[in-house]
Tab-separated table of C-alpha atoms in Angstrom:
chain	number	residue	atom	x	y	z
A	1	PHE	CA	-20.070	12.673	-7.614
A	2	PRO	CA	-18.852	9.116	-8.274
A	3	VAL	CA	-15.064	9.040	-8.703
A	4	THR	CA	-12.797	6.050	-9.228
A	5	ILE	CA	-9.088	5.898	-8.424
A	6	ASP	CA	-7.436	3.707	-11.056
A	7	GLN	CA	-4.157	2.284	-9.688
A	8	ARG	CA	-3.631	-0.702	-11.913
A	9	MET	CA	0.145	-0.834	-11.497
A	10	GLY	CA	2.545	-0.084	-8.668
A	11	GLY	CA	2.992	-1.665	-5.275
A	12	ILE	CA	1.584	-1.200	-1.804
A	13	GLY	CA	3.549	1.995	-1.233
A	14	ASP	CA	2.136	3.588	-4.385
A	15	VAL	CA	-1.393	2.706	-3.282
A	16	LEU	CA	-0.843	4.099	0.226
A	17	PHE	CA	0.470	7.359	-1.239
A	18	THR	CA	-2.890	7.900	-2.947
A	19	THR	CA	-4.905	7.603	0.279
A	20	PRO	CA	-4.607	11.325	1.177
A	21	VAL	CA	-6.092	12.088	-2.252
A	22	VAL	CA	-8.905	9.621	-1.540
A	23	LYS	CA	-9.701	11.373	1.752
A	24	TYR	CA	-9.609	14.805	0.122
A	25	LEU	CA	-12.016	13.722	-2.620
A	26	HIS	CA	-14.301	12.085	-0.044
A	27	ASP	CA	-14.310	15.179	2.149
A	28	MET	CA	-15.214	17.279	-0.894
A	29	GLY	CA	-18.442	15.291	-1.168
A	30	ASN	CA	-17.429	12.645	-3.708
A	31	VAL	CA	-18.120	8.917	-3.540
A	32	VAL	CA	-14.744	7.299	-4.173
A	33	ASP	CA	-14.281	3.779	-5.517
A	34	TYR	CA	-10.840	2.241	-5.944
A	35	TYR	CA	-9.428	-0.124	-8.537
A	36	CYS	CA	-6.095	-1.905	-7.985
A	37	ASN	CA	-4.339	-5.238	-8.267
A	38	ALA	CA	-5.189	-7.982	-5.782
A	39	TYR	CA	-1.821	-7.761	-4.024
A	40	SER	CA	-2.469	-4.165	-2.932
A	41	VAL	CA	-6.039	-4.614	-1.673
A	42	PRO	CA	-4.993	-5.270	1.984
A	43	ALA	CA	-3.442	-1.790	2.129
A	44	ILE	CA	-6.837	-0.125	1.650
A	45	GLU	CA	-9.184	-2.559	3.397
A	46	ASN	CA	-11.384	-0.830	6.007
A	47	ASN	CA	-10.480	2.603	4.642
A	48	PRO	CA	-13.501	4.728	5.674
A	49	TYR	CA	-13.055	7.053	2.698
A	50	ILE	CA	-13.374	4.328	0.049
A	51	ASN	CA	-16.873	3.295	-0.975
A	52	LYS	CA	-15.961	0.161	-2.929
A	53	ILE	CA	-12.837	-1.695	-4.024
A	54	TRP	CA	-12.608	-3.231	-7.475
A	55	VAL	CA	-9.809	-5.718	-8.065
A	56	ASN	CA	-8.138	-6.585	-11.334
A	57	VAL	CA	-7.879	-10.364	-11.587
A	58	ASP	CA	-5.748	-10.263	-14.733
A	59	LEU	CA	-3.015	-7.722	-14.055
A	60	MET	CA	-0.807	-8.926	-16.909
A	61	LYS	CA	-3.353	-7.706	-19.449
A	62	HIS	CA	-2.805	-4.097	-18.367
A	63	GLN	CA	0.994	-4.007	-18.295
A	64	LYS	CA	1.166	-2.641	-21.844
A	65	THR	CA	-1.092	0.298	-21.040
A	66	PRO	CA	0.580	3.584	-22.080
A	67	PRO	CA	1.721	5.866	-19.213
A	68	GLY	CA	-0.932	8.334	-18.157
A	69	PHE	CA	-3.739	6.517	-19.935
A	70	GLY	CA	-6.852	8.263	-18.656
A	71	LYS	CA	-9.331	5.395	-18.503
A	72	VAL	CA	-9.245	1.654	-18.229
A	73	ILE	CA	-9.763	0.015	-21.599
A	74	LEU	CA	-13.478	-0.767	-21.650
A	75	ALA	CA	-12.851	-4.123	-23.282
A	76	ASP	CA	-10.970	-5.108	-20.110
A	77	VAL	CA	-13.668	-4.079	-17.653
A	78	GLU	CA	-14.990	-7.639	-17.569
A	79	ASP	CA	-11.854	-8.557	-15.558
A	80	LEU	CA	-12.722	-6.215	-12.672
A	81	TYR	CA	-14.492	-7.653	-9.646
A	82	SER	CA	-15.579	-6.370	-6.274
A	83	VAL	CA	-13.685	-7.819	-3.292
A	84	GLU	CA	-16.598	-7.181	-0.943
A	85	SER	CA	-18.696	-10.248	-1.693
A	86	GLU	CA	-18.148	-14.004	-1.613
A	87	ILE	CA	-19.387	-14.200	-5.177
A	88	PRO	CA	-17.477	-11.364	-6.884
A	89	GLU	CA	-19.639	-8.681	-8.441
A	90	LYS	CA	-18.489	-7.875	-11.951
A	91	LEU	CA	-18.086	-4.230	-12.959
A	92	THR	CA	-19.979	-3.641	-16.192
A	93	LYS	CA	-18.931	-1.248	-18.923
A	94	GLU	CA	-22.053	0.793	-18.250
A	95	GLN	CA	-21.121	1.122	-14.563
A	96	TYR	CA	-17.605	2.200	-15.393
A	97	ALA	CA	-18.843	4.795	-17.861
A	98	SER	CA	-21.125	6.210	-15.140
A	99	TYR	CA	-18.196	7.578	-13.117
A	100	ASP	CA	-17.949	11.351	-13.301
A	101	ARG	CA	-14.186	11.190	-13.068
A	102	VAL	CA	-11.465	8.577	-13.438
A	103	ILE	CA	-8.069	9.348	-11.927
A	104	CYS	CA	-5.544	6.971	-13.452
A	105	TYR	CA	-2.197	6.744	-11.656
A	106	GLN	CA	-0.531	4.655	-14.326
A	107	GLY	CA	2.894	6.301	-14.792
A	108	ALA	CA	2.543	8.774	-11.905
A	109	ILE	CA	5.766	7.558	-10.281
A	110	GLU	CA	7.724	5.472	-12.774
A	111	HIS	CA	7.207	7.714	-15.836
A	112	ASN	CA	7.021	11.103	-14.145
A	113	PRO	CA	10.252	13.161	-13.854
A	114	GLU	CA	8.679	15.239	-11.073
A	115	SER	CA	8.432	12.164	-8.852
A	116	GLU	CA	12.199	12.344	-8.267
A	117	LYS	CA	11.933	15.899	-6.931
A	118	GLU	CA	8.872	15.822	-4.660
A	119	HIS	CA	7.303	13.664	-1.971
A	120	ALA	CA	5.182	10.901	-3.465
A	121	VAL	CA	1.995	12.208	-1.805
A	122	ASP	CA	2.510	15.618	-3.459
A	123	VAL	CA	3.046	13.822	-6.763
A	124	MET	CA	-0.251	11.963	-6.347
A	125	PHE	CA	-2.163	15.168	-5.614
A	126	LYS	CA	-0.677	16.976	-8.610
A	127	TRP	CA	-1.248	13.999	-10.930
A	128	ALA	CA	-4.931	14.276	-10.010
A	129	GLY	CA	-4.890	17.994	-10.787
A	130	ILE	CA	-5.105	19.025	-7.116
A	131	GLU	CA	-2.764	21.567	-5.535
A	132	PRO	CA	-1.141	19.763	-2.568
A	133	ASN	CA	-0.273	22.816	-0.465
A	134	GLY	CA	-2.402	22.980	2.682
A	135	LYS	CA	-3.900	19.519	2.159
A	136	ASP	CA	-3.959	16.762	4.784
A	137	LYS	CA	-1.152	14.456	3.641
A	138	LYS	CA	-1.496	11.767	6.282
A	139	ILE	CA	-1.372	8.281	4.785
A	140	HIS	CA	-4.274	6.078	5.870
A	141	LEU	CA	-3.919	2.414	6.749
A	142	VAL	CA	-6.740	1.326	9.040
A	143	LEU	CA	-6.525	-1.725	11.298
A	144	THR	CA	-9.555	-3.169	13.061
A	145	ASN	CA	-9.547	-3.561	16.844
A	146	GLN	CA	-9.421	-7.320	16.346
A	147	GLU	CA	-6.321	-7.002	14.159
A	148	LYS	CA	-4.646	-4.722	16.698
A	149	GLU	CA	-5.369	-7.204	19.487
A	150	TRP	CA	-3.954	-10.049	17.388
A	151	GLY	CA	-0.771	-8.070	16.717
A	152	GLU	CA	-0.403	-7.122	20.375
A	153	LYS	CA	-0.793	-10.756	21.443
A	154	PHE	CA	1.716	-11.919	18.821
A	155	ILE	CA	4.406	-9.428	19.859
A	156	LYS	CA	3.801	-10.157	23.528
A	157	GLY	CA	4.465	-13.835	22.830
A	158	PHE	CA	7.551	-12.990	20.760
A	159	LYS	CA	8.934	-10.828	23.554
A	160	SER	CA	8.421	-13.599	26.111
A	161	LEU	CA	10.727	-15.811	24.026
A	162	HIS	CA	13.373	-13.116	23.563
A	163	GLY	CA	14.015	-11.603	26.980
A	164	ASN	CA	11.101	-9.130	26.880
A	165	LYS	CA	13.227	-6.685	24.888
A	166	PRO	CA	11.775	-4.038	22.571
A	167	VAL	CA	11.226	-5.563	19.142
A	168	ILE	CA	12.715	-4.124	15.946
A	169	GLY	CA	11.420	-5.375	12.613
A	170	ILE	CA	13.835	-6.218	9.816
A	171	ALA	CA	12.364	-6.079	6.304
A	172	PRO	CA	15.220	-6.949	3.938
A	173	LYS	CA	13.296	-7.865	0.800
A	174	ALA	CA	11.427	-5.910	-1.839
A	175	SER	CA	9.465	-6.837	-4.939
A	176	ALA	CA	12.488	-5.758	-7.004
A	177	LYS	CA	15.432	-7.967	-6.090
A	178	ILE	CA	17.909	-5.156	-6.758
A	179	ARG	CA	16.514	-3.315	-3.710
A	180	SER	CA	16.897	-6.304	-1.393
A	181	TRP	CA	19.336	-6.415	1.535
A	182	GLU	CA	21.331	-9.620	1.276
A	183	SER	CA	23.585	-9.073	4.314
A	184	TYR	CA	20.862	-8.432	6.892
A	185	ASN	CA	21.885	-11.500	8.931
A	186	LEU	CA	25.349	-9.993	9.408
A	187	PHE	CA	23.710	-6.773	10.602
A	188	ILE	CA	21.555	-8.615	13.144
A	189	SER	CA	24.591	-10.472	14.501
A	190	GLN	CA	26.299	-7.121	15.171
A	191	ALA	CA	23.229	-5.092	16.165
A	192	PRO	CA	22.637	-3.676	19.691
A	193	LYS	CA	21.705	-6.444	22.112
A	194	GLU	CA	19.164	-4.382	24.051
A	195	PHE	CA	16.673	-5.110	21.255
A	196	SER	CA	15.242	-8.283	19.783
A	197	TYR	CA	14.784	-8.534	16.016
A	198	ILE	CA	12.016	-10.079	13.961
A	199	TYR	CA	12.259	-10.929	10.265
A	200	LEU	CA	9.345	-9.579	8.245
A	201	HIS	CA	8.491	-11.141	4.906
A	202	SER	CA	5.746	-13.100	3.195
A	203	GLU	CA	7.831	-16.246	3.703
A	204	ASN	CA	6.685	-16.178	7.328
A	205	GLY	CA	3.227	-17.274	6.245
A	206	TRP	CA	1.358	-14.286	7.686
A	207	THR	CA	-1.289	-12.527	5.649
A	208	MET	CA	-0.533	-8.943	4.695
A	209	ARG	CA	-3.081	-7.706	7.234
A	210	GLN	CA	-1.456	-9.829	9.966
A	211	THR	CA	1.918	-8.390	9.007
A	212	CYS	CA	0.466	-4.883	9.316
A	213	ALA	CA	-0.863	-5.779	12.775
A	214	ILE	CA	2.600	-7.003	13.821
A	215	VAL	CA	4.274	-3.865	12.454
A	216	SER	CA	1.822	-1.723	14.440
A	217	GLN	CA	3.238	-3.173	17.682
A	218	LEU	CA	6.957	-2.798	16.894
A	219	SER	CA	9.324	-0.368	18.575
A	220	GLY	CA	10.829	0.341	15.169
A	221	ILE	CA	11.622	-1.122	11.769
A	222	ILE	CA	14.639	-1.174	9.459
A	223	ALA	CA	13.587	-1.774	5.875
A	224	VAL	CA	14.578	-1.449	2.261
A	225	ASP	CA	12.408	0.532	-0.140
A	226	SER	CA	9.366	-1.725	0.075
A	227	GLY	CA	5.714	-1.881	0.989
A	228	LEU	CA	6.623	-2.688	4.595
A	229	LEU	CA	8.598	0.549	4.913
A	230	HIS	CA	5.555	2.539	3.817
A	231	ILE	CA	3.232	0.478	6.008
A	232	ALA	CA	5.402	1.362	9.015
A	233	GLY	CA	5.251	5.025	8.060
A	234	ALA	CA	1.479	4.901	7.700
A	235	LEU	CA	1.221	3.319	11.172
A	236	GLU	CA	3.602	5.949	12.589
A	237	ILE	CA	6.205	3.379	13.616
A	238	PRO	CA	9.791	4.749	13.822
A	239	ASN	CA	11.617	3.530	10.752
A	240	ALA	CA	15.030	3.564	9.127
A	241	TYR	CA	15.375	3.221	5.387
A	242	ARG	CA	18.311	1.249	4.038
A	243	ASP	CA	19.180	2.709	0.623
A	244	TRP	CA	19.840	-0.180	-1.747
A	245	GLU	CA	22.290	2.004	-3.694
């Protein structure tokens, strides 16, 4: 049965938290397509449980959508394109209407009181009407062998310039400035000297996929509540969360 996951809002972490639901639906025999903003696409590239990714090229248009809205407004479908081809393939209204089920995660975290009480993956299962108990809750972020090799080479070069010490990532910034860590430089100056530290942020000029490849080779990461924290968790890298409060 064709199913689409509609994650028009939210960040990379929110998208990653839906990936166990994607796998469950796939394993139940469904063909799962995914719709999200362009910024979050790298988090689900190469996911073997996603048939096709549709990207919203005009996110601002959907920011007034009521929480829990069950389907994308059909008048806006013309702004959805596939990311799989050089010439984007437009999703037609007829194609969208052909899905047997649309799971819309608008409001699942930010407008859901239960999200403060349970793990985000459990919230995503329940929002889709699926009982989370006994389900595989592993978050899926899939790197290619080429990406892994690139990350390994990068960290090897970084280590050679910093005494060949284990490398800890520092991710002090988040999309919401209030969650950012302004004094991280002071922390690094006082941090244990048996490690080297690498600053992780888009300002470095890496693509998101390259950043994921670098994170996959770290000995650990210290991060604020951000996409990089959840990326580290998905890649099973030891991580410490700095509570912005």
